[in-house]
Amino acid sequence: MEPRRVKEGDIMKYKTGFLSNKWKPYHAVLFSDSKFCWYEKGNRKAKGCILLKDVVPYTCVGLMTDRMPAKRPTLPEGYSVHHVIGIGMDPRAETVHWVLFSSDADIELVCAFLLMCRKWAWSLVAGYWSVD
């Protein structure tokens, strides 16, 4: 069965390049299997995807991004630190995907999804370690 689209909308994602680093607009889709993909405008092929359930422990939201090992990039004019998510790909945050949302409603849905993934991960750990 194909995962369904839970939410989609426009985001800003921090892109590091050879000559410059900048925030770039993308269209993002959050799927029911926790896959978060971003697309360039008008393109059907994903520019990148992350399985959120695999990186929940390395993800920070809003002001908590200041506690990540990687330094949060400067936000573009008109955006709030409360709408940024840092998605670390490993415990050292050697690779971090910085995603910026434009509204509370958009970021709240993603945060609720991350919380659901965290509860799911803990239930797996609890089930694995339980002694019957």
XYZ file of N, CA and C in Angstrom:
396
model
N 0.840 -1.184 0.000
C 0.000 0.000 0.000
C 0.885 1.247 0.000
N 0.538 2.157 -0.833
C 1.271 3.421 -0.991
C 1.034 4.325 0.224
N 2.101 4.923 0.803
C 1.886 5.859 1.916
C 1.098 7.078 1.438
N 0.211 7.566 2.288
C -0.610 8.715 1.895
C 0.072 10.020 2.300
N -0.294 11.076 1.620
C 0.223 12.411 1.941
C -0.527 12.935 3.159
N 0.211 13.256 4.216
C -0.387 13.786 5.435
C -0.492 15.303 5.341
N 0.560 15.915 4.820
C 0.611 17.384 4.742
C 1.576 17.767 3.638
N 1.275 18.847 2.959
C 2.225 19.395 1.996
C 2.104 20.903 1.968
N 3.201 21.537 1.610
C 3.219 22.990 1.550
C 4.613 23.498 1.251
N 4.748 24.799 1.248
C 6.026 25.418 0.916
C 6.873 25.614 2.167
N 8.163 25.389 2.013
C 9.138 25.553 3.094
C 10.348 26.297 2.549
N 11.225 26.674 3.444
C 12.557 27.152 3.076
C 13.524 26.122 3.658
N 14.517 25.739 2.884
C 15.517 24.781 3.347
C 16.890 25.392 3.123
N 17.751 25.230 4.124
C 19.088 25.810 4.025
C 19.939 24.934 3.126
N 20.521 25.548 2.118
C 21.342 24.826 1.146
C 22.768 25.340 1.233
N 23.679 24.412 1.453
C 25.094 24.785 1.461
C 25.667 24.470 0.089
N 26.448 25.384 -0.409
C 27.033 25.208 -1.727
C 28.513 25.501 -1.725
N 29.119 25.333 -2.866
C 30.555 25.551 -3.009
C 30.914 27.021 -2.794
N 30.121 27.907 -3.383
C 30.424 29.333 -3.290
C 29.558 30.094 -2.292
N 28.362 29.569 -2.020
C 27.496 30.303 -1.091
C 26.554 29.361 -0.354
N 26.080 29.836 0.771
C 25.072 29.135 1.550
C 23.840 30.027 1.583
N 22.660 29.433 1.388
C 21.457 30.261 1.361
C 20.212 29.432 1.661
N 19.146 30.135 2.024
C 17.844 29.527 2.200
C 17.174 29.477 0.831
N 16.645 28.322 0.485
C 16.051 28.135 -0.833
C 14.618 27.614 -0.675
N 13.676 28.134 -1.479
C 12.288 27.653 -1.372
C 12.111 26.274 -2.013
N 11.331 25.442 -1.353
C 10.981 24.116 -1.852
C 9.516 23.852 -1.545
N 8.979 22.854 -2.215
C 7.659 22.334 -1.873
C 7.912 21.037 -1.110
N 7.315 20.880 0.066
C 7.575 19.709 0.904
C 6.319 18.867 1.066
N 6.534 17.556 1.225
C 5.435 16.620 1.463
C 5.820 15.718 2.629
N 4.904 15.578 3.583
C 5.065 14.657 4.701
C 4.130 13.483 4.452
N 4.684 12.261 4.387
C 3.910 11.059 4.109
C 3.587 10.304 5.397
N 2.593 9.434 5.327
C 2.128 8.693 6.501
C 3.171 7.726 7.055
N 4.171 7.354 6.267
C 5.227 6.452 6.755
C 6.382 7.228 7.392
N 6.207 8.519 7.612
C 7.146 9.475 8.221
C 8.193 10.001 7.247
N 8.038 9.693 5.971
C 8.972 10.225 4.975
C 8.650 11.697 4.718
N 9.682 12.538 4.810
C 9.572 13.977 4.578
C 10.418 14.285 3.349
N 9.769 14.704 2.258
C 10.473 14.947 0.993
C 10.299 16.401 0.573
N 11.315 16.915 -0.106
C 11.217 18.281 -0.631
C 11.525 18.259 -2.120
N 10.829 19.145 -2.838
C 10.872 19.199 -4.295
C 11.120 20.630 -4.742
N 11.847 20.784 -5.844
C 11.950 22.101 -6.461
C 10.615 22.395 -7.132
N 10.257 23.658 -7.200
C 8.970 24.054 -7.785
C 8.819 23.466 -9.184
N 7.677 22.809 -9.419
C 7.374 22.257 -10.726
C 8.043 20.932 -11.037
N 8.813 20.385 -10.121
C 9.521 19.137 -10.360
C 8.843 18.014 -9.589
N 8.639 16.864 -10.219
C 7.984 15.734 -9.565
C 8.977 14.809 -8.872
N 10.256 14.965 -9.190
C 11.286 14.136 -8.563
C 11.792 14.845 -7.304
N 11.804 14.108 -6.190
C 12.236 14.700 -4.917
C 13.705 15.088 -4.974
N 14.003 16.258 -4.452
C 15.390 16.727 -4.335
C 16.071 16.015 -3.166
N 15.258 15.621 -2.169
C 15.773 14.887 -1.022
C 14.640 14.364 -0.170
N 14.920 13.332 0.619
C 13.928 12.740 1.519
C 14.606 12.295 2.807
N 13.850 12.362 3.891
C 14.322 11.894 5.196
C 13.207 11.055 5.804
N 13.554 9.911 6.364
C 12.603 9.109 7.115
C 12.655 9.613 8.557
N 11.691 10.439 8.937
C 11.729 11.132 10.225
C 11.799 10.181 11.413
N 11.152 9.022 11.309
C 11.156 8.106 12.454
C 12.562 7.612 12.784
N 13.479 7.699 11.828
C 14.861 7.261 12.064
C 15.731 8.335 12.706
N 15.290 9.583 12.681
C 16.139 10.681 13.167
C 15.487 11.512 14.275
N 14.416 11.017 14.856
C 13.718 11.755 15.919
C 14.657 12.180 17.043
N 15.559 11.302 17.536
C 16.424 11.724 18.651
C 17.384 12.860 18.295
N 17.628 13.075 17.020
C 18.601 14.080 16.580
C 17.927 15.332 16.035
N 16.632 15.492 16.299
C 15.859 16.592 15.747
C 15.501 17.599 16.835
N 15.698 18.880 16.546
C 15.359 19.957 17.484
C 14.469 20.976 16.784
N 13.615 21.616 17.576
C 12.652 22.579 17.047
C 12.808 23.913 17.765
N 12.693 25.002 17.004
C 12.688 26.345 17.584
C 13.964 26.677 18.334
N 13.812 27.236 19.531
C 14.970 27.655 20.326
C 15.871 26.483 20.720
N 15.318 25.274 20.741
C 16.127 24.098 21.086
C 17.208 23.820 20.033
N 17.075 24.400 18.849
C 18.104 24.202 17.824
C 19.440 24.801 18.259
N 19.407 25.726 19.234
C 20.657 26.289 19.765
C 21.479 25.244 20.513
N 20.854 24.158 20.924
C 21.547 23.105 21.672
C 22.161 22.034 20.772
N 21.947 22.148 19.483
C 22.521 21.164 18.557
C 24.021 21.405 18.422
N 24.785 20.346 18.144
C 26.227 20.523 17.934
C 26.551 21.435 16.744
N 25.679 21.446 15.741
C 25.882 22.306 14.568
C 25.227 23.661 14.820
N 25.870 24.711 14.355
C 25.350 26.072 14.552
C 24.205 26.345 13.579
N 23.117 26.880 14.111
C 21.960 27.215 13.289
C 22.311 28.372 12.354
N 21.946 28.261 11.078
C 22.228 29.366 10.151
C 21.353 30.585 10.457
N 21.806 31.737 10.019
C 21.038 32.974 10.168
C 19.752 32.853 9.364
N 18.647 33.229 9.984
C 17.352 33.118 9.317
C 17.119 34.309 8.397
N 16.379 34.090 7.306
C 16.069 35.214 6.420
C 15.124 36.204 7.104
N 15.131 37.413 6.609
C 14.284 38.492 7.134
C 12.818 38.057 7.160
N 12.154 38.312 8.284
C 10.731 38.024 8.393
C 10.385 36.649 8.927
N 11.367 35.807 9.168
C 11.120 34.463 9.697
C 11.488 34.408 11.172
N 10.821 33.512 11.894
C 11.022 33.382 13.334
C 11.803 32.114 13.671
N 12.640 32.190 14.693
C 13.385 31.025 15.168
C 12.417 29.939 15.652
N 11.210 30.327 16.011
C 10.216 29.366 16.485
C 9.686 28.478 15.366
N 9.991 28.808 14.126
C 9.505 28.040 12.986
C 10.607 27.234 12.304
N 11.743 27.072 12.945
C 12.854 26.333 12.337
C 12.992 24.960 13.000
N 13.337 23.966 12.183
C 13.628 22.615 12.670
C 15.011 22.237 12.164
N 15.834 21.716 13.062
C 17.129 21.155 12.690
C 17.017 19.643 12.745
N 17.187 18.991 11.617
C 17.083 17.530 11.552
C 18.486 16.967 11.400
N 19.043 16.507 12.502
C 20.365 15.894 12.481
C 20.271 14.479 11.943
N 21.263 14.076 11.195
C 21.239 12.741 10.607
C 22.020 11.726 11.434
N 22.699 12.191 12.480
C 23.461 11.306 13.358
C 23.651 12.019 14.698
N 24.131 11.297 15.729
C 24.266 11.914 17.056
C 25.184 13.134 17.098
N 26.172 13.190 16.248
C 27.105 14.326 16.238
C 26.606 15.495 15.397
N 25.501 15.297 14.733
C 24.920 16.316 13.845
C 25.943 16.792 12.820
N 26.673 15.834 12.252
C 27.633 16.192 11.201
C 26.898 16.676 9.953
N 25.720 16.114 9.725
C 24.844 16.583 8.655
C 23.535 17.006 9.293
N 23.134 18.243 9.058
C 21.868 18.760 9.586
C 21.078 19.371 8.438
N 19.825 18.979 8.341
C 18.907 19.598 7.384
C 18.134 20.664 8.146
N 18.310 21.914 7.746
C 17.622 23.041 8.383
C 16.394 23.371 7.559
N 15.228 23.294 8.198
C 13.961 23.528 7.510
C 13.226 24.651 8.226
N 12.690 25.567 7.443
C 12.015 26.742 7.978
C 10.580 26.772 7.461
N 9.638 26.880 8.388
C 8.222 26.942 8.051
C 7.738 28.378 8.201
N 6.643 28.698 7.515
C 6.168 30.081 7.546
C 5.077 30.320 8.580
N 4.537 29.245 9.181
C 3.436 29.451 10.132
C 3.482 28.451 11.276
N 2.795 28.794 12.352
C 2.673 27.894 13.497
C 1.958 26.607 13.101
N 0.917 26.717 12.277
C 0.121 25.549 11.900
C 0.972 24.505 11.177
N 1.827 24.944 10.267
C 2.665 24.002 9.518
C 3.656 23.294 10.427
N 4.325 24.031 11.271
C 5.339 23.419 12.134
C 4.687 22.556 13.215
N 3.480 22.917 13.676
C 2.803 22.119 14.697
C 2.483 20.727 14.184
N 2.076 20.608 12.925
C 1.769 19.296 12.374
C 3.021 18.431 12.309
N 4.115 19.001 11.853
C 5.366 18.243 11.768
C 5.832 17.842 13.166
N 5.707 18.747 14.130
C 6.101 18.432 15.513
C 5.233 17.322 16.087
N 3.934 17.349 15.810
C 3.043 16.286 16.281
C 3.452 14.953 15.668
N 3.844 14.974 14.412
C 4.283 13.759 13.728
C 5.573 13.238 14.358
N 6.505 14.140 14.667
C 7.753 13.738 15.323
C 7.474 13.134 16.694
N 6.535 13.710 17.426
C 6.171 13.186 18.740
C 5.577 11.788 18.612
N 4.735 11.595 17.596
C 4.158 10.282 17.354
C 5.263 9.267 17.045
N 6.236 9.662 16.235
C 7.361 8.775 15.906
C 8.172 8.446 17.153
N 8.372 9.428 18.018
C 9.133 9.203 19.251
C 8.412 8.192 20.145
N 7.086 8.334 20.290
C 6.312 7.387 21.097
C 6.388 5.991 20.492
N 6.319 5.908 19.163
C 6.401 4.633 18.478
C 7.765 3.992 18.733
N 8.832 4.778 18.649
C 10.184 4.253 18.878
C 10.333 3.759 20.308
N 9.811 4.518 21.284
C 9.904 4.091 22.685
C 9.099 2.832 22.936
N 7.970 2.669 22.259
C 7.182 1.449 22.456
C 7.936 0.242 21.919
N 8.696 0.430 20.847
C 9.526 -0.666 20.332
C 10.613 -1.035 21.331
N 11.273 -0.027 21.893
C 12.330 -0.271 22.880
C 11.750 -0.960 24.106
N 10.612 -0.467 24.589
C 9.980 -1.058 25.771
C 9.575 -2.503 25.503
N 9.053 -2.765 24.315
C 8.668 -4.131 23.954
C 9.869 -5.048 23.844
N 10.972 -4.523 23.366
C 12.195 -5.306 23.203
C 12.799 -5.666 24.553
N 12.759 -4.725 25.489
C 13.407 -4.931 26.780
C 12.496 -5.539 27.838
N 11.200 -5.666 27.542
C 10.301 -6.197 28.574
C 10.582 -7.675 28.814
N 10.446 -8.066 30.054
C 10.670 -9.461 30.435
C 9.320 -10.044 30.815
N 8.880 -11.038 30.063
C 7.580 -11.668 30.339
C 7.753 -12.996 31.019
